[in-house]
Coordinates of C-alpha atoms and ligand atoms in Angstrom, one line a residue:
M10 CA 71.6 90.6 140.7
S11 CA 74.0 87.5 141.4
I12 CA 75.1 85.3 138.4
E13 CA 72.9 82.7 140.0
K14 CA 69.8 84.8 139.6
K15 CA 70.7 85.9 136.4
I16 CA 70.8 82.2 135.0
I17 CA 67.6 81.6 136.6
E18 CA 66.1 84.6 134.9
L19 CA 67.8 83.5 131.5
K20 CA 66.3 79.9 132.0
N21 CA 62.8 81.2 132.9
K22 CA 62.9 83.5 129.7
I23 CA 64.0 80.5 127.6
E24 CA 61.0 78.5 129.0
I25 CA 58.6 81.4 127.9
A26 CA 60.1 81.6 124.6
K27 CA 59.7 77.8 124.0
L28 CA 56.0 78.2 124.5
G29 CA 55.7 80.6 121.7
G30 CA 52.1 81.8 121.7
G31 CA 51.2 80.0 124.8
R32 CA 50.0 76.7 126.0
E33 CA 46.5 77.3 124.9
A34 CA 47.6 78.3 121.4
I35 CA 49.6 75.1 121.3
E36 CA 46.4 72.9 122.3
K37 CA 44.7 74.7 119.4
Q38 CA 47.4 73.9 117.1
H39 CA 47.4 70.1 117.9
K40 CA 43.6 70.2 117.5
R41 CA 44.1 71.4 114.1
G42 CA 46.0 68.0 113.5
K43 CA 49.4 69.9 113.4
L44 CA 52.6 69.8 115.3
T45 CA 54.3 72.9 116.6
A46 CA 57.5 74.5 115.2
R47 CA 59.7 73.2 117.7
E48 CA 58.1 69.4 117.6
R49 CA 58.8 69.4 113.8
L50 CA 62.4 70.4 114.3
N51 CA 62.7 67.6 116.8
L52 CA 61.5 65.2 114.2
L53 CA 63.6 66.5 111.3
L54 CA 67.2 67.0 113.1
D55 CA 69.4 64.3 114.9
E56 CA 68.5 64.2 118.6
E57 CA 69.7 67.3 120.8
S58 CA 71.4 68.9 117.8
F59 CA 69.2 71.9 117.3
E60 CA 70.8 75.1 118.3
E61 CA 68.3 78.0 118.3
L62 CA 69.4 81.8 117.3
D63 CA 67.4 84.8 117.8
M64 CA 65.1 83.3 120.3
F65 CA 64.4 86.6 122.0
K66 CA 63.9 88.8 119.0
T67 CA 60.2 90.5 119.0
H68 CA 58.3 92.4 116.5
S69 CA 58.7 96.2 116.6
C70 CA 55.0 97.0 115.3
T71 CA 53.1 99.6 117.4
D72 CA 49.9 100.0 115.3
F73 CA 46.7 98.1 116.4
G74 CA 47.8 97.5 120.1
M75 CA 50.6 95.4 119.0
A76 CA 53.0 97.1 121.2
E77 CA 51.4 94.9 123.9
R78 CA 51.3 91.6 122.1
K79 CA 54.9 90.7 121.8
Y80 CA 56.1 87.1 121.9
L81 CA 59.6 86.0 122.4
G82 CA 61.0 85.0 118.9
D83 CA 57.9 86.1 117.3
G84 CA 56.4 83.8 114.6
V85 CA 59.3 81.8 113.6
V86 CA 62.0 79.6 115.2
T87 CA 65.5 79.6 113.5
G88 CA 68.7 77.9 114.1
Y89 CA 70.9 75.1 112.8
G90 CA 71.4 71.5 113.7
T91 CA 72.3 68.2 112.1
I92 CA 70.7 65.5 110.0
H93 CA 72.8 62.3 109.8
G94 CA 75.6 64.4 111.3
R95 CA 75.6 66.9 108.6
Q96 CA 75.1 70.5 109.5
V97 CA 71.8 72.1 108.0
F98 CA 70.1 75.5 108.7
V99 CA 66.4 75.5 109.7
Y100 CA 63.5 77.8 110.0
S101 CA 60.1 76.7 111.3
F102 CA 57.1 79.1 111.2
D103 CA 55.3 79.2 114.5
F104 CA 51.5 79.3 113.9
T105 CA 50.7 79.7 117.4
V106 CA 52.2 83.5 117.2
F107 CA 49.9 85.7 115.0
G108 CA 49.3 82.3 112.7
G109 CA 52.9 82.3 111.8
S110 CA 52.4 85.5 109.9
L111 CA 55.5 87.2 108.3
S112 CA 56.6 90.2 110.3
K113 CA 59.9 92.4 109.6
A114 CA 61.2 90.8 112.5
V115 CA 60.2 87.0 111.3
A116 CA 61.7 88.0 107.9
E117 CA 65.1 89.2 109.4
K118 CA 65.4 86.0 111.5
I119 CA 64.8 83.9 108.2
T120 CA 67.5 86.0 106.2
K121 CA 69.9 86.0 108.9
I122 CA 70.1 82.1 108.8
T123 CA 69.9 81.9 105.2
D124 CA 72.8 84.1 104.7
L125 CA 74.8 81.9 107.3
A126 CA 73.7 78.7 105.4
A127 CA 75.3 80.2 102.2
K128 CA 78.2 81.4 103.9
T129 CA 78.9 78.1 105.6
G130 CA 78.0 76.1 102.6
S131 CA 75.2 74.2 104.3
P132 CA 71.6 73.1 103.0
I133 CA 68.5 75.3 104.3
I134 CA 65.2 73.9 105.2
G135 CA 62.2 76.0 105.8
I136 CA 59.0 74.6 107.5
N137 CA 55.9 76.6 106.3
D138 CA 52.7 76.8 108.3
S139 CA 51.8 80.6 108.1
G140 CA 49.0 83.0 107.4
G141 CA 51.0 85.0 105.0
A142 CA 52.1 88.7 105.4
R143 CA 51.5 90.1 109.0
I144 CA 48.5 92.2 108.3
Q145 CA 49.2 94.8 110.9
E146 CA 52.7 95.5 109.6
G147 CA 51.6 96.4 106.1
V148 CA 54.7 97.0 103.6
D149 CA 57.2 96.1 106.1
S150 CA 56.1 92.6 105.7
L151 CA 56.0 92.9 102.0
A152 CA 59.6 93.9 102.1
G153 CA 60.5 91.1 104.3
Y154 CA 59.1 88.6 101.9
T155 CA 61.1 90.0 99.0
E156 CA 64.3 90.0 101.2
I157 CA 63.7 86.3 101.4
F158 CA 63.0 85.8 97.7
L159 CA 66.1 87.5 96.9
R160 CA 68.2 85.2 99.0
N161 CA 66.3 82.3 97.4
V162 CA 67.3 83.3 93.9
L163 CA 70.8 84.3 95.0
Y164 CA 71.6 81.2 96.6
S165 CA 69.9 78.9 94.1
G166 CA 72.4 76.5 92.8
V167 CA 74.8 77.5 95.6
I168 CA 73.3 75.5 98.6
P169 CA 70.3 73.1 98.4
Q170 CA 67.0 74.7 99.7
I171 CA 64.3 72.6 100.7
S172 CA 60.7 73.5 101.8
A173 CA 58.2 71.7 103.8
I174 CA 54.5 72.9 103.6
V175 CA 52.6 71.6 106.8
G176 CA 49.9 74.4 107.0
P177 CA 48.6 77.1 105.1
A178 CA 50.8 78.8 102.7
A179 CA 49.0 81.6 100.9
G180 CA 49.9 84.8 99.2
G181 CA 53.3 85.9 99.6
A182 CA 53.9 82.5 101.7
V183 CA 54.1 80.4 98.3
Y184 CA 56.8 82.2 96.5
S185 CA 59.7 81.4 98.7
P186 CA 58.9 77.5 98.6
A187 CA 58.5 77.9 94.8
L188 CA 62.1 79.2 94.5
T189 CA 63.5 76.4 96.4
D190 CA 64.7 73.0 95.1
F191 CA 62.2 70.6 96.6
I192 CA 58.8 71.0 98.1
F193 CA 57.5 68.6 100.7
M194 CA 53.7 68.7 101.4
V195 CA 51.5 66.8 103.9
R196 CA 47.9 65.8 102.9
K197 CA 44.8 67.3 104.8
T198 CA 46.5 70.1 106.8
A199 CA 48.8 71.7 104.2
Y200 CA 47.6 74.0 101.3
M201 CA 49.4 76.4 98.9
F202 CA 47.8 78.9 96.7
L203 CA 48.1 82.6 95.8
T204 CA 44.6 83.6 96.3
G205 CA 42.4 81.6 98.8
P206 CA 38.9 80.1 98.0
K207 CA 37.2 83.3 99.3
I208 CA 38.7 85.4 96.8
V209 CA 38.4 82.9 94.1
K210 CA 34.6 82.9 94.7
A211 CA 34.4 86.7 94.6
V212 CA 36.5 87.3 91.4
T213 CA 35.5 84.2 89.3
H214 CA 32.1 82.9 91.1
E215 CA 34.0 79.5 91.5
D216 CA 33.1 77.4 94.4
V217 CA 36.3 75.6 95.5
S218 CA 37.7 74.3 98.8
A219 CA 41.0 74.9 100.1
E220 CA 42.0 71.1 99.9
D221 CA 40.8 71.1 95.9
L222 CA 42.3 74.6 95.1
G223 CA 45.7 73.8 96.7
G224 CA 46.1 70.7 98.8
A225 CA 48.8 68.2 98.7
D226 CA 47.3 65.8 96.0
I227 CA 46.5 68.6 93.7
H228 CA 50.0 70.0 93.8
A229 CA 51.4 66.4 93.4
M230 CA 49.1 65.5 90.5
K231 CA 48.0 68.6 88.7
S232 CA 50.3 71.4 89.1
G233 CA 53.5 69.5 89.7
I234 CA 54.4 72.0 92.4
T235 CA 55.2 69.5 94.9
H236 CA 57.7 67.1 94.9
F237 CA 57.1 64.7 97.9
T238 CA 53.5 63.9 99.4
Y239 CA 53.0 62.4 102.8
D240 CA 50.0 61.3 105.1
D241 CA 51.5 62.7 108.3
E242 CA 54.2 65.1 109.5
P243 CA 56.6 62.4 110.8
S244 CA 56.7 60.6 107.2
L245 CA 57.4 64.0 105.8
F246 CA 60.4 64.9 108.0
E247 CA 61.6 61.4 107.5
G248 CA 61.6 61.9 103.9
I249 CA 63.5 65.2 104.1
R250 CA 66.2 63.2 106.2
T251 CA 66.5 60.8 103.4
L252 CA 66.5 63.2 100.5
I253 CA 69.7 65.0 102.4
T254 CA 71.7 61.7 102.3
F255 CA 71.7 62.0 98.4
I256 CA 72.8 65.5 97.9
P257 CA 76.0 67.4 98.7
Q258 CA 76.2 70.3 101.3
N259 CA 76.8 72.9 98.5
N260 CA 77.5 73.2 94.9
A261 CA 81.5 73.0 95.5
E262 CA 81.2 69.8 97.2
E263 CA 80.6 66.0 96.1
P264 CA 77.5 64.1 97.4
P265 CA 78.4 62.0 100.3
I266 CA 79.6 58.4 99.4
V267 CA 77.4 55.8 101.3
E268 CA 79.1 52.3 101.8
T269 CA 77.1 49.6 100.1
T270 CA 77.0 45.7 100.5
D271 CA 75.7 45.6 96.8
S272 CA 78.4 44.1 94.7
P273 CA 79.3 46.5 91.7
E274 CA 79.6 43.2 89.7
R275 CA 76.3 41.9 90.3
V276 CA 74.9 40.5 87.1
E277 CA 70.9 40.7 86.8
H278 CA 69.9 38.0 84.3
E279 CA 66.2 39.0 84.8
L280 CA 67.0 42.3 82.7
N281 CA 67.6 40.3 79.6
Y282 CA 63.9 39.6 79.4
I283 CA 62.2 42.7 80.5
V284 CA 61.8 44.3 77.3
P285 CA 59.0 42.6 75.3
N286 CA 59.7 41.2 71.7
N287 CA 56.5 43.2 70.5
P288 CA 58.0 46.8 70.3
N289 CA 54.4 48.2 70.9
K290 CA 54.1 46.3 74.4
P291 CA 54.7 48.3 77.6
Y292 CA 57.1 47.3 80.4
D293 CA 57.9 49.0 83.8
M294 CA 61.1 51.3 83.5
K295 CA 61.1 51.2 87.3
E296 CA 61.8 47.5 87.3
I297 CA 65.1 48.2 85.4
I298 CA 66.1 51.1 87.6
K299 CA 65.5 48.9 91.0
R300 CA 67.5 46.2 89.4
V301 CA 70.3 48.3 88.4
V302 CA 70.9 50.5 91.6
D303 CA 72.4 49.6 95.0
N304 CA 70.0 47.4 96.9
G305 CA 67.0 48.5 94.7
E306 CA 66.7 51.9 96.5
F307 CA 65.4 54.4 94.4
L308 CA 64.0 57.8 95.7
E309 CA 61.4 58.8 93.2
I310 CA 60.6 62.4 92.7
Q311 CA 57.1 63.7 91.5
N312 CA 55.8 60.1 91.2
L313 CA 52.2 61.4 90.7
F314 CA 53.0 64.1 88.2
A315 CA 53.8 63.4 84.5
P316 CA 54.4 59.7 85.2
N317 CA 55.6 59.2 81.4
I318 CA 59.0 60.3 82.8
I319 CA 60.7 59.2 86.0
I320 CA 63.0 61.1 87.9
G321 CA 64.7 60.4 91.2
F322 CA 68.0 59.7 93.2
A323 CA 69.8 56.5 93.8
R324 CA 73.1 55.3 94.4
L325 CA 75.7 53.2 92.1
N326 CA 78.5 51.7 94.2
G327 CA 77.6 54.0 97.0
R328 CA 77.8 57.1 94.8
S329 CA 74.6 59.3 94.5
V330 CA 73.1 59.4 90.9
G331 CA 70.4 61.4 89.5
I332 CA 68.2 59.1 87.3
V333 CA 66.0 60.5 84.3
A334 CA 64.0 57.6 82.6
N335 CA 61.2 57.2 80.0
Q336 CA 58.3 55.1 81.3
P337 CA 56.8 53.0 78.5
R338 CA 53.9 52.0 80.8
H339 CA 52.5 55.7 80.7
L340 CA 51.6 57.1 77.2
A341 CA 54.4 54.8 76.0
G342 CA 57.0 57.1 77.5
V343 CA 56.2 59.9 75.1
L344 CA 57.7 63.3 75.9
D345 CA 55.1 66.0 76.6
I346 CA 55.1 69.5 78.1
N347 CA 54.7 68.2 81.7
A348 CA 57.3 65.4 81.5
S349 CA 59.9 67.9 79.5
V350 CA 59.5 70.6 82.5
K351 CA 59.6 67.9 85.2
A352 CA 62.8 66.2 83.9
A353 CA 64.6 69.7 82.9
R354 CA 64.5 71.1 86.5
F355 CA 65.6 67.8 87.9
I356 CA 68.5 67.8 85.4
R357 CA 69.7 71.5 86.1
F358 CA 69.6 70.4 90.1
C359 CA 71.7 67.5 89.4
D360 CA 74.1 69.6 87.5
A361 CA 74.3 72.4 89.9
F362 CA 75.2 70.1 92.7
N363 CA 77.7 67.7 91.0
I364 CA 75.4 64.6 90.8
P365 CA 76.2 62.4 87.8
I366 CA 73.0 61.8 85.5
I367 CA 72.0 58.5 84.3
T368 CA 69.4 58.3 81.5
F369 CA 67.4 55.2 80.6
E370 CA 65.9 55.8 77.4
D371 CA 62.6 54.4 75.6
V372 CA 60.9 57.0 74.0
P373 CA 58.8 57.0 70.7
G374 CA 59.0 61.0 70.3
F375 CA 57.4 64.0 71.3
M376 CA 53.6 64.0 71.9
P377 CA 51.9 65.3 68.7
G378 CA 48.4 67.2 68.7
S379 CA 47.0 70.7 69.0
Q380 CA 46.8 70.7 72.7
Q381 CA 50.3 70.1 73.2
E382 CA 51.2 72.7 70.3
Y383 CA 49.0 75.4 71.8
G384 CA 50.4 74.7 75.2
G385 CA 54.0 75.5 73.9
I386 CA 55.5 71.9 73.6
I387 CA 58.3 73.5 71.3
K388 CA 59.2 75.8 74.2
H389 CA 58.8 73.3 76.9
G390 CA 60.5 70.6 75.3
A391 CA 63.4 72.9 74.4
K392 CA 63.7 73.4 78.2
L393 CA 64.7 69.5 78.3
L394 CA 67.1 69.9 75.3
Y395 CA 68.7 73.0 76.9
A396 CA 69.1 71.3 80.4
Y397 CA 70.7 68.3 79.0
A398 CA 73.0 70.3 76.7
E399 CA 74.5 72.8 79.5
A400 CA 75.1 69.9 82.1
T401 CA 78.6 69.2 82.7
V402 CA 78.3 66.5 85.2
P403 CA 79.1 63.0 84.1
K404 CA 76.1 61.9 81.6
I405 CA 75.5 58.5 80.9
T406 CA 72.5 56.9 78.8
V407 CA 71.2 53.4 78.4
I408 CA 68.8 53.2 75.5
T409 CA 66.7 50.0 76.2
R410 CA 64.4 50.4 73.5
K411 CA 63.1 53.2 71.2
A412 CA 65.3 56.3 70.6
Y413 CA 63.2 57.9 67.8
G414 CA 63.4 61.3 66.1
G415 CA 63.7 64.6 68.2
A416 CA 63.4 62.7 71.3
Y417 CA 66.8 60.8 70.4
C418 CA 68.3 64.1 70.2
V419 CA 67.2 65.4 73.4
M420 CA 67.6 62.5 76.0
N421 CA 71.4 62.9 76.5
S422 CA 72.4 61.9 72.9
K423 CA 76.2 61.6 72.1
Q424 CA 75.9 65.1 70.3
L425 CA 74.4 66.8 73.6
R426 CA 77.7 65.7 75.0
G427 CA 76.7 62.6 76.7
D428 CA 79.8 61.0 77.8
I429 CA 79.1 57.1 77.5
I430 CA 75.9 56.0 75.4
Y431 CA 75.2 52.2 76.2
S432 CA 72.5 50.6 74.0
W433 CA 70.8 47.3 74.9
P434 CA 70.5 44.8 71.9
T435 CA 66.7 45.6 71.9
A436 CA 67.3 49.3 70.9
E437 CA 65.7 50.8 67.9
I438 CA 67.6 54.2 67.0
A439 CA 66.0 56.0 64.0
V440 CA 64.5 59.3 62.6
M441 CA 61.1 57.7 63.4
G442 CA 59.1 54.7 64.1
P443 CA 59.1 52.1 61.1
E444 CA 55.1 52.6 60.7
G445 CA 55.3 56.4 60.1
A446 CA 58.5 56.2 58.3
S447 CA 57.3 53.4 56.0
E448 CA 54.0 55.4 55.1
I449 CA 56.3 58.4 54.0
I450 CA 59.0 57.0 52.1
F451 CA 57.4 54.1 50.6
K452 CA 53.9 56.0 49.7
K453 CA 53.9 55.5 46.0
E454 CA 55.1 51.8 46.1
I455 CA 52.3 51.1 48.6
E456 CA 49.6 52.9 46.6
A457 CA 50.6 51.1 43.4
A458 CA 50.4 47.7 44.9
E459 CA 47.7 45.4 44.6
N460 CA 47.4 44.7 48.3
P461 CA 48.2 48.0 49.8
E462 CA 47.8 46.9 53.4
E463 CA 50.1 43.7 52.8
K464 CA 52.7 46.1 51.2
L465 CA 52.7 48.4 54.0
K466 CA 53.3 45.6 56.6
E467 CA 56.3 44.3 54.1
K468 CA 57.8 47.7 54.0
I469 CA 57.3 48.3 57.7
Q470 CA 59.3 45.0 58.2
E471 CA 61.8 46.1 55.7
Y472 CA 62.6 49.4 57.6
R473 CA 62.5 47.6 60.9
N474 CA 65.2 45.1 59.9
K475 CA 67.3 47.9 58.5
F476 CA 66.8 50.6 61.0
A477 CA 65.1 49.6 64.3
N478 CA 68.3 48.2 65.8
P479 CA 71.2 49.9 67.6
Y480 CA 73.8 48.9 65.1
V481 CA 73.4 51.6 62.6
A482 CA 73.9 54.1 65.3
A483 CA 76.8 52.0 67.0
S484 CA 78.6 52.1 63.2
K485 CA 78.6 55.9 63.3
G486 CA 79.9 56.3 66.9
M487 CA 76.5 57.6 68.4
V488 CA 76.3 54.5 70.6
D489 CA 79.5 53.7 72.3
E490 CA 78.8 50.0 73.4
I491 CA 76.1 47.6 72.9
I492 CA 75.7 45.8 76.1
E493 CA 73.9 42.5 77.5
P494 CA 71.0 44.1 79.5
S495 CA 72.1 41.8 82.5
T496 CA 75.4 43.6 83.0
T497 CA 74.0 47.0 83.1
R498 CA 74.6 47.7 86.7
F499 CA 78.6 46.7 86.3
K500 CA 78.7 48.9 83.0
L501 CA 77.1 52.0 84.7
I502 CA 79.5 51.6 87.5
K503 CA 82.5 51.5 85.1
A504 CA 81.6 54.7 83.3
L505 CA 81.0 56.4 86.7
E506 CA 84.4 55.4 87.9
L507 CA 85.8 56.5 84.4
L508 CA 84.3 59.9 84.5
K509 CA 85.1 60.6 88.3
N510 CA 87.6 63.3 87.5
K511 CA 85.7 64.8 84.3
K512 CA 86.1 68.5 83.9
E513 CA 84.0 70.2 81.3
V514 CA 83.5 74.0 81.1
N515 CA 80.9 76.0 79.1
P516 CA 81.7 79.2 77.4
Y517 CA 81.8 82.3 79.7
K518 CA 78.4 84.0 80.0
K519 CA 76.6 86.0 82.6
H520 CA 73.8 83.5 82.3
G521 CA 72.0 81.6 79.5
N522 CA 68.4 82.2 78.2
I523 CA 66.6 79.1 78.8
P524 CA 63.2 79.2 76.9
L525 CA 60.9 79.9 80.0
Ligands
HXC602 C1 48.2 88.6 111.3 C2 47.1 86.6 111.6 C3 47.3 86.3 110.0 C4 48.0 87.4 109.4 C5 46.3 84.6 111.0 N1 46.8 85.4 111.8 N2 47.0 85.2 109.6 N3 47.6 87.6 111.8 N4 48.4 88.5 110.1 N5 48.3 87.2 107.9 C6 46.2 85.2 113.1 C7 44.6 85.1 113.2 O1 44.2 86.6 113.7 C8 44.5 84.5 114.7 O2 45.0 85.1 115.8 C9 45.7 83.3 114.7 O3 46.6 83.8 113.4 C10 45.3 82.0 113.9 O4 44.3 82.3 112.8 P1 43.1 81.8 112.7 O5 42.3 82.4 111.5 O6 42.4 81.4 114.1 O7 43.6 80.1 112.2 P2 42.6 79.2 111.1 O8 41.5 79.0 111.3 O9 43.6 77.9 111.2 O10 43.0 79.8 109.8 C11 44.3 80.1 109.2 C12 44.4 80.9 107.9 C13 43.6 82.1 108.3 C14 43.5 80.3 106.9 C15 45.8 81.4 107.5 O11 44.1 82.8 109.7 C16 43.7 83.3 107.3 O12 42.9 83.2 106.2 N6 44.6 84.3 107.5 C17 44.8 85.3 106.7 C18 45.6 84.8 105.3 C19 45.9 86.1 104.5 O13 45.0 86.6 103.6 N7 47.2 86.5 104.6 C20 47.7 87.8 104.0 C21 48.0 87.2 102.5 S1 48.5 88.4 101.6 P3 44.3 84.9 117.2 O14 44.9 86.2 118.1 O15 42.8 85.2 117.1 O16 44.5 83.7 117.7 C22 50.1 88.3 101.5 C23 50.7 89.2 100.6 C24 52.3 89.1 100.6 O17 50.6 87.3 101.9 C25 52.8 89.3 99.1 C26 54.3 89.2 99.0 C27 54.5 88.9 97.6

């Protein structure tokens, strides 16, 4: 055969491979309201940047007539490309081929590029739309899943791993995304669960739809499994492209610096008036964050889960930072189980990938009550403490108002190796709130008073005057500087600059034992 003919043959094969399960299956996929594996990659990656690997790989199953049902590339499209010019590795399940189910060949394609991503220090992004284990292949499929899980774990903290869920993810298909750093879900067509509605009904007699069991909103609000939720696939892929701009290629690199037009000296007078005079009145911590960061751009993560704590990425003078902030607008910014776990995992991501952590603190304490105690607030709150304590990236705190009790200790205090602790003059740093403290330490005096209610009020005021301010903490060096709120942006940028070359190493260990 001449070379020309060979090239034509190759081109024909490529065309066939690009059709996946065929035109009819593609039409069906579109009718389900979903894009195809390749259409998704086109949205995710820079134009014309995708290079496909293993396009001709097929499954090797011969049972159930499978020898006659082979598709070039099998149930996943894999390769690499760029996002904003930076290299990433990708795999995109092809639902048009056996419902994107996981065969041995599919698993081998995924593990091959995952290893390449790790060797070259590049992020890996998986696009999931799969019926789970390829039923015809039995244990080979289980082994394939396990090979993927192993790599998710080994490369955790080495390269960023991101999952998009844009179709079903049931059974084994949920655990790889669960092991990755960020999960993006689309509403209506995506769902994740270990066991589907039919099995749920058979085992527990519960009637529940796929959407109510594992839809995007459920995982955004109730389980906290998903980090970002979108109405359609194009917005979801744009979301992943944005996230990539904040994070480095791997754990040995710094995040990219993005030039900004926002002046580092910008003073925000409005910040002086944001904290209300009445300490029991809420305000919106997001207002503070947006007024401080470059161009007000804040990529919030898990915004629908545990809104009493805010986490997300922003930039200060072009440098990426991870922000953790109590939100006084929800439950007064109290720390509960969900808030602790949400923030702890984020802090560990930032620490693994060299992203400085900025903490905005206004926290009345940990949430009291039997529900929280039975749920294990002791162990879950300890996760947050652990995450802050072990982190060695630059850690800066701004105390805007309350820093009471255990919550003071946990939220990146000086003693947890907080590098720079700023406090606004509105801060109240003490062992507990003035109300609770007065009732305990002045108990006898209040009981003996002619008018106990008046006496309590008087004592609360006395306590507030003495301790509900930042000066006691500052006199002990627990606060480095009390700053005018309007200068917060400038001060944070100064501190980041100061800490640019920070080096801190934890004692040698195989790994710690975070309270899980
Ligand atoms: C082989 C599968 C498949 C699978 C779907 N298909 N899932 N083939 N193995 N797991 C095939 C279908 O036979 C069909 O082929 C095509 O994909 C499209 O599927 P439909 O059912 O027509 O699509 P839809 O109506 O959209 O429903 C999608 C679905 C459903 C909800 C995912 O297919 C389904 O329930 N599949 C089974 C899910 C499941 O139980 N998986 C195993 C989980 S156990 P044709 O040829 O007709 O087009 C597991 C254990 C691993 O994963 C544990 C590891 C730790």
